[in-house]
Coordinates of N, CA and C in Angstrom, one line a residue:
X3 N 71.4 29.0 74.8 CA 71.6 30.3 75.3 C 70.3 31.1 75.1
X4 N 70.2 32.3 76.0 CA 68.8 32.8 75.8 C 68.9 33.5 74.6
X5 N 67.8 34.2 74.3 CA 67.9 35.0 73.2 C 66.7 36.6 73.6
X6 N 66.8 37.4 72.7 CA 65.9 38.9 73.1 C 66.1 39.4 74.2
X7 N 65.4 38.8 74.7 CA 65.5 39.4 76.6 C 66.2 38.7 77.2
X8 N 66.8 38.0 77.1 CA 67.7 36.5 77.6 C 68.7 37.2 78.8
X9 N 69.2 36.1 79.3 CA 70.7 36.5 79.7 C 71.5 35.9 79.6
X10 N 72.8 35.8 80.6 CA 74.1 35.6 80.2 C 74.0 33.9 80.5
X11 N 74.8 33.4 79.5 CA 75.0 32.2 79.9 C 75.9 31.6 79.3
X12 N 76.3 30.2 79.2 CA 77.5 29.5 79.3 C 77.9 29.5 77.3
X13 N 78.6 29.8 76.9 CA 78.8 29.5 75.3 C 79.5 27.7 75.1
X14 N 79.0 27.3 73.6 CA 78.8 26.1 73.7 C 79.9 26.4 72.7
X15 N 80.5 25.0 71.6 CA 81.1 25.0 70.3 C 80.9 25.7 69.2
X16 N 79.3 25.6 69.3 CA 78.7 26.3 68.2 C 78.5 27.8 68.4
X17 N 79.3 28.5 68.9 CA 79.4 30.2 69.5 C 80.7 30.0 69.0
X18 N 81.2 29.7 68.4 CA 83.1 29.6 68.6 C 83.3 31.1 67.0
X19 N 82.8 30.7 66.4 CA 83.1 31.6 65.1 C 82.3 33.3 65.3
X20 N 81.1 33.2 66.2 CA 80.7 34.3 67.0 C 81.7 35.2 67.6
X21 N 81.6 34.6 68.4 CA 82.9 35.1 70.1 C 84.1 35.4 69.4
X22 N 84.5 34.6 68.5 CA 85.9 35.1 67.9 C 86.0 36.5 67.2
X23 N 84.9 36.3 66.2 CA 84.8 37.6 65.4 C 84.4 38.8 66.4
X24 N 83.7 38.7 67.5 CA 83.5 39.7 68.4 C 84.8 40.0 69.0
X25 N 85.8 39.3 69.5 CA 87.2 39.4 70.1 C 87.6 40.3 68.9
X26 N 87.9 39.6 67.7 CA 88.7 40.8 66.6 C 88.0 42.0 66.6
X27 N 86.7 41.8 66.6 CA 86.1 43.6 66.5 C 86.6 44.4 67.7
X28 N 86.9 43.6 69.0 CA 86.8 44.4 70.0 C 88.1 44.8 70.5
X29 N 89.8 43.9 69.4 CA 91.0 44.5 69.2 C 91.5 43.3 70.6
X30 N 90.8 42.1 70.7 CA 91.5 41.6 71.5 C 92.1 40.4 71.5
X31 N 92.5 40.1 70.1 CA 93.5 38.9 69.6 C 94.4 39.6 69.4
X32 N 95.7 39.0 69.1 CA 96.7 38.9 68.6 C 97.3 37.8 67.4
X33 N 98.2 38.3 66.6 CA 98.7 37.2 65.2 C 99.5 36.1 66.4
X34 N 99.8 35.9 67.5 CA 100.7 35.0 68.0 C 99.9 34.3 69.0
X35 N 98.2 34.6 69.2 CA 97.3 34.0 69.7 C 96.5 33.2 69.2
X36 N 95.9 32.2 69.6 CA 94.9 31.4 68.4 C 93.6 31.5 69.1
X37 N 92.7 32.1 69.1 CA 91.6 32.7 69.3 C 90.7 30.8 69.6
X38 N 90.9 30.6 68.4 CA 89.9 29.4 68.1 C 90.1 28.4 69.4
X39 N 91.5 28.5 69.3 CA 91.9 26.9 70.8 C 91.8 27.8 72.1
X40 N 91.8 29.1 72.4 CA 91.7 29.6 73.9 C 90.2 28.9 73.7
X41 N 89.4 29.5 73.4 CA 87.8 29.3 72.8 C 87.6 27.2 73.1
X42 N 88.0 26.8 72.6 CA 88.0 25.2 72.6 C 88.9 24.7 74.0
X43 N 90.0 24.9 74.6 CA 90.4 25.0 75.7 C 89.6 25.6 76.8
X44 N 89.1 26.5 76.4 CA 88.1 26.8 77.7 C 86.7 26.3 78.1
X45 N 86.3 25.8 77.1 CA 85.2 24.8 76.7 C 85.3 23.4 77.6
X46 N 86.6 23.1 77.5 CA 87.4 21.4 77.4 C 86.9 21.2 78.6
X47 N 87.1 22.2 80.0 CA 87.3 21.5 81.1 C 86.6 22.0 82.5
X48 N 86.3 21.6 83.7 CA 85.3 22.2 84.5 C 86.1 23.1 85.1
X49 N 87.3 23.8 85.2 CA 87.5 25.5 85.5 C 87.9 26.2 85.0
X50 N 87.1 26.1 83.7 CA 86.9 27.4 82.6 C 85.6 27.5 82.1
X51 N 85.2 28.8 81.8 CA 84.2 29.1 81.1 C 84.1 29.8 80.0
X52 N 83.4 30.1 79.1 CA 83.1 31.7 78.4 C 81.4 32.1 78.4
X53 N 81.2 32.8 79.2 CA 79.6 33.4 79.1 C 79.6 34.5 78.4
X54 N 78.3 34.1 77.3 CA 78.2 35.0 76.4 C 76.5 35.8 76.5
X55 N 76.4 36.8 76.0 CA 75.0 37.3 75.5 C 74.5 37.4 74.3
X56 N 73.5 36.8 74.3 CA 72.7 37.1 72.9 C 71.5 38.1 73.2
X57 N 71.2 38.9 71.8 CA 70.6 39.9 71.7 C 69.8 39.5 70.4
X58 N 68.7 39.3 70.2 CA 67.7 38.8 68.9 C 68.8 37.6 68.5
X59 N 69.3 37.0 68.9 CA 70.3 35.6 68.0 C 71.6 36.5 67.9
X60 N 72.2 37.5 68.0 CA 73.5 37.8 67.8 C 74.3 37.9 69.0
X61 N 75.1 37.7 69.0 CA 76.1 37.4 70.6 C 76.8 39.0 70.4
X62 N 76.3 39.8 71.5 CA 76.6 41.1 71.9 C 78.1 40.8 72.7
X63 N 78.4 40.1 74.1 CA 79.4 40.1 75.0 C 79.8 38.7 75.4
X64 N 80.9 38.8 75.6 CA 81.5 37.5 76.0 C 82.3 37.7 76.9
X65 N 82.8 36.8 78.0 CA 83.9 36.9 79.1 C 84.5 36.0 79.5
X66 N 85.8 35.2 79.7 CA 86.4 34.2 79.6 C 86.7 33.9 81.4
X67 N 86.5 33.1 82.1 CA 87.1 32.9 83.0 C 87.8 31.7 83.7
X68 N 88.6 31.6 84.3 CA 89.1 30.5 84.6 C 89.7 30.7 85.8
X69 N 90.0 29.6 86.9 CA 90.5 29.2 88.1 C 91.2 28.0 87.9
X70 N 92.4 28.9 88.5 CA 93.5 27.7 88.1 C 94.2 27.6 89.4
X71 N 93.3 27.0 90.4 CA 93.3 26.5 92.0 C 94.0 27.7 92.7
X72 N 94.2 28.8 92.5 CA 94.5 29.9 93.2 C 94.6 31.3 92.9
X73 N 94.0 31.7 91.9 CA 93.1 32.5 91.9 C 92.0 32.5 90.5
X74 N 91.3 33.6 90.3 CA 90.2 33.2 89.1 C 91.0 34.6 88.4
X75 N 90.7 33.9 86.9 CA 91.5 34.9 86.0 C 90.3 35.2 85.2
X76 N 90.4 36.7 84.5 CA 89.0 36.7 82.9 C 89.9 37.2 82.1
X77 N 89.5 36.9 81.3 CA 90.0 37.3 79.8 C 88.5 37.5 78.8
X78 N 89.0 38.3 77.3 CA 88.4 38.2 76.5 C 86.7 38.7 76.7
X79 N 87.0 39.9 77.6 CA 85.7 40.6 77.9 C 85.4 41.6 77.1
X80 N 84.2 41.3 76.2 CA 84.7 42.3 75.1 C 82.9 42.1 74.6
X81 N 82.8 43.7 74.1 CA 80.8 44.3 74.3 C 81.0 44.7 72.5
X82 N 80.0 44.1 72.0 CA 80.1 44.5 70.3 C 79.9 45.8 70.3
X83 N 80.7 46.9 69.4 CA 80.4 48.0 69.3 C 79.2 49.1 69.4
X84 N 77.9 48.3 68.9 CA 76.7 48.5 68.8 C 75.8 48.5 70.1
X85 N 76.6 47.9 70.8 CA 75.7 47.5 72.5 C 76.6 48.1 73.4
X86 N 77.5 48.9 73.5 CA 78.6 49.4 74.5 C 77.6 50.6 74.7
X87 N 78.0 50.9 76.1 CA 77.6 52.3 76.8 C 76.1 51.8 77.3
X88 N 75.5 50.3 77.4 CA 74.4 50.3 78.2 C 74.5 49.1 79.0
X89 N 76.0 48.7 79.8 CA 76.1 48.3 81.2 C 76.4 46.9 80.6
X90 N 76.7 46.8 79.5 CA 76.5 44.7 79.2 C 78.2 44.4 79.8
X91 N 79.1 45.3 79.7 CA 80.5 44.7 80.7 C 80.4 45.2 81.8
X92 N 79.5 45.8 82.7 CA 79.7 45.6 83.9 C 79.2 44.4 84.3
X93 N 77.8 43.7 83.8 CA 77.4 42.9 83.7 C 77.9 41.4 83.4
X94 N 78.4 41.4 82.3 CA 79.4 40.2 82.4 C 80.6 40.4 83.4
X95 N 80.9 41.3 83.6 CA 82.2 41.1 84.4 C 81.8 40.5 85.8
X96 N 80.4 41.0 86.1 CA 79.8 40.5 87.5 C 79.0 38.8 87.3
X97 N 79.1 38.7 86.4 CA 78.7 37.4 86.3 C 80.1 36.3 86.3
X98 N 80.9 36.6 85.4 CA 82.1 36.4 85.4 C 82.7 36.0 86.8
X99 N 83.0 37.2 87.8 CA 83.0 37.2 89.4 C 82.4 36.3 90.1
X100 N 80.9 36.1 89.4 CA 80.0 34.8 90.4 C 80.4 33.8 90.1
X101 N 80.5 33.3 88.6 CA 81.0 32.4 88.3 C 82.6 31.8 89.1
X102 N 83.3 32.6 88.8 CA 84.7 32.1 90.4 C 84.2 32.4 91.4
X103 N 83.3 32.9 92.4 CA 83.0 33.1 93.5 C 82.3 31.7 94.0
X104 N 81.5 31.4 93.0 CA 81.5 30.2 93.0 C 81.4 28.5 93.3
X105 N 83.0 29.1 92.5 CA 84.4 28.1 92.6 C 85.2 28.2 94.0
X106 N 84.9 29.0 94.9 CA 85.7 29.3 96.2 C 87.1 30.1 95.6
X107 N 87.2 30.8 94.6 CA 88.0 31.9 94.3 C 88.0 32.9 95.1
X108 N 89.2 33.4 95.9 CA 89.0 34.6 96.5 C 89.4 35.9 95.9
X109 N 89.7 35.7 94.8 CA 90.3 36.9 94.0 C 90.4 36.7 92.5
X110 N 89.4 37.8 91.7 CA 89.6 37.8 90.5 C 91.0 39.0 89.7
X111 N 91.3 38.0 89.0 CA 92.5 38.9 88.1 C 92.1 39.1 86.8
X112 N 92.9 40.0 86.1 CA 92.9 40.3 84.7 C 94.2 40.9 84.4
X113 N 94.5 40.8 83.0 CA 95.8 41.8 82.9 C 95.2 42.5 81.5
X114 N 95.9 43.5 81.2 CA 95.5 44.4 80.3 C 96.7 44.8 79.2
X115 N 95.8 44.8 78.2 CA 97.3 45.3 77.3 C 97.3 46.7 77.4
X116 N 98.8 47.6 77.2 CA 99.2 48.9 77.3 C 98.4 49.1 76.4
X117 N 98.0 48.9 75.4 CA 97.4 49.5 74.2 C 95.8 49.5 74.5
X118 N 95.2 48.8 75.3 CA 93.6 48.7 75.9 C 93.7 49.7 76.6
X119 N 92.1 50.6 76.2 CA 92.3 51.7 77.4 C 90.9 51.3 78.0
X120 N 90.9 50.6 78.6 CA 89.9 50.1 79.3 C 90.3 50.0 80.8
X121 N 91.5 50.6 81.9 CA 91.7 50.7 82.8 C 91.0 51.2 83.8
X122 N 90.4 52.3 83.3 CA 89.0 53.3 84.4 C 88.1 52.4 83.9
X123 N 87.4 51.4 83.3 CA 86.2 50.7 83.6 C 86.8 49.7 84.5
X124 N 88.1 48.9 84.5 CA 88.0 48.1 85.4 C 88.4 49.2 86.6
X125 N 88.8 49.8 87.0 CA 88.8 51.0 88.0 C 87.5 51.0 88.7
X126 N 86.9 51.5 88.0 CA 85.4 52.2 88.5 C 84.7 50.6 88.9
X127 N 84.8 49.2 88.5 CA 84.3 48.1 89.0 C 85.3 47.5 89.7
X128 N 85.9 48.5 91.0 CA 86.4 48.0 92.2 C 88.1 47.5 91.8
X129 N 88.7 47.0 90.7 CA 89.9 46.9 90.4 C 90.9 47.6 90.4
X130 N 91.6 47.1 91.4 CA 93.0 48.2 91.6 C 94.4 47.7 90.7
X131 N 95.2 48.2 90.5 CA 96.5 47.8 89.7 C 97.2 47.3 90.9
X132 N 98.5 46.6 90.4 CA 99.1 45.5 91.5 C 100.7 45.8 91.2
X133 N 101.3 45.8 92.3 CA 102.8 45.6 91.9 C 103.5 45.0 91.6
X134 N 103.6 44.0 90.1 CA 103.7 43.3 89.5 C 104.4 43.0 88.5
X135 N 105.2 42.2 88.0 CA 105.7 42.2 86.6 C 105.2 40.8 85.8
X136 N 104.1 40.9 84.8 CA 104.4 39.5 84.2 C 105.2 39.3 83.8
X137 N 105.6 37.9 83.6 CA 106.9 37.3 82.3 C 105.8 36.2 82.0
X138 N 106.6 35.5 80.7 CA 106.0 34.6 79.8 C 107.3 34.4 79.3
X139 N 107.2 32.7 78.5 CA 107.5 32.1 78.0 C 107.1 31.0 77.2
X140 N 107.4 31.1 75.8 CA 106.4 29.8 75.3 C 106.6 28.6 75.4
X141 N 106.0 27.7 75.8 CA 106.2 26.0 75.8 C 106.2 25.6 74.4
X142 N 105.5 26.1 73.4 CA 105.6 25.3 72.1 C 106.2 25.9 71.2
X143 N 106.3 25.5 70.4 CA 108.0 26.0 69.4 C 106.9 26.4 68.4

C-alpha cells in the first residue's frame, strides 16, 4: 500500500489489527459482530474488497465492498478522527463505487445504523433512502 502521498488501495492480512481498531474508533462494530472475520472474509474471495489509506504508515480510511451478483454493497467506511473534514470519505466512497463499477454493478448500496448520523454525507454523494425494510436472521447458533 502506498504511503505519504500514496493512495487508496487494496488492504492485505497484515492491515487487519489497523482497519479494525479504526472501525471501533469510528463506532462501527458491534459486541454480536466479529470485526476480525468480516476483515478475513472479505480478503478470502474475488467479490470483496477493503481499500484502505495510509498516511506516513498509519491507515487513515477504509471501505468495505462487495458484489454479491446483484448489486454492490459497502460497509465499514470509516475516516480516523484526525483526518475527517478533508474529503478522504468522499474519496473512498468513490473508489469504492469504481471498484463495483467495475465489476458490472449497476447499483451501490449501504445501510446505516439509526445511531450513525452520517445520512447527509451519504445524501450529499448522490444517495437517496429506499423504501425498504431489512430483516436478518442468524445462520449460526
Amino acid at each position: 500500500m502506498n504511503d505519504g502521498a500514496g493512495g487508496i488501495a487494496p488492504l492485505a492480512a497484515a492491515d487487519a489489527d489497523a482497519a479494525i481498531a479504526l472501525w471501533h474508533e469510528a463506532g462501527l462494530t458491534r459486541p454480536w459482530n466479529d470485526p476480525a472475520r468480516d476483515f478475513a472474509r472479505a480478503l478470502a474471495g474475488p467479490a470483496s474488497t477493503i481499500l484502505g489509506l495510509k498516511r506516513d504508515g498509519a491507515l487513515i480510511a477504509t471501505v468495505m465492498a462487495g458484489d454479491d451478483g446483484h448489486r454492490g454493497w459497502l460497509y465499514y467506511l470509516a475516516v480516523a478522527a484526525g483526518a475527517r473534514g478533508q474529503g478522504h470519505g468522499k474519496t473512498m466512497l468513490g473508489a469504492a463505487e469504481s471498484w463495483l463499477a467495475a465489476r458490472g454493478c449497476p447499483k451501490a448500496m449501504l445501510m446505516i445504523r439509526n445511531d450513525n448520523p452520517v445520512e447527509g454525507f451519504y445524501a450529499a454523494a448522490g444517495y437517496s433512502t429506499e423504501d425498504v425494510l431489512v430483516m436478518a436472521r442468524w445462520l449460526e447458533s
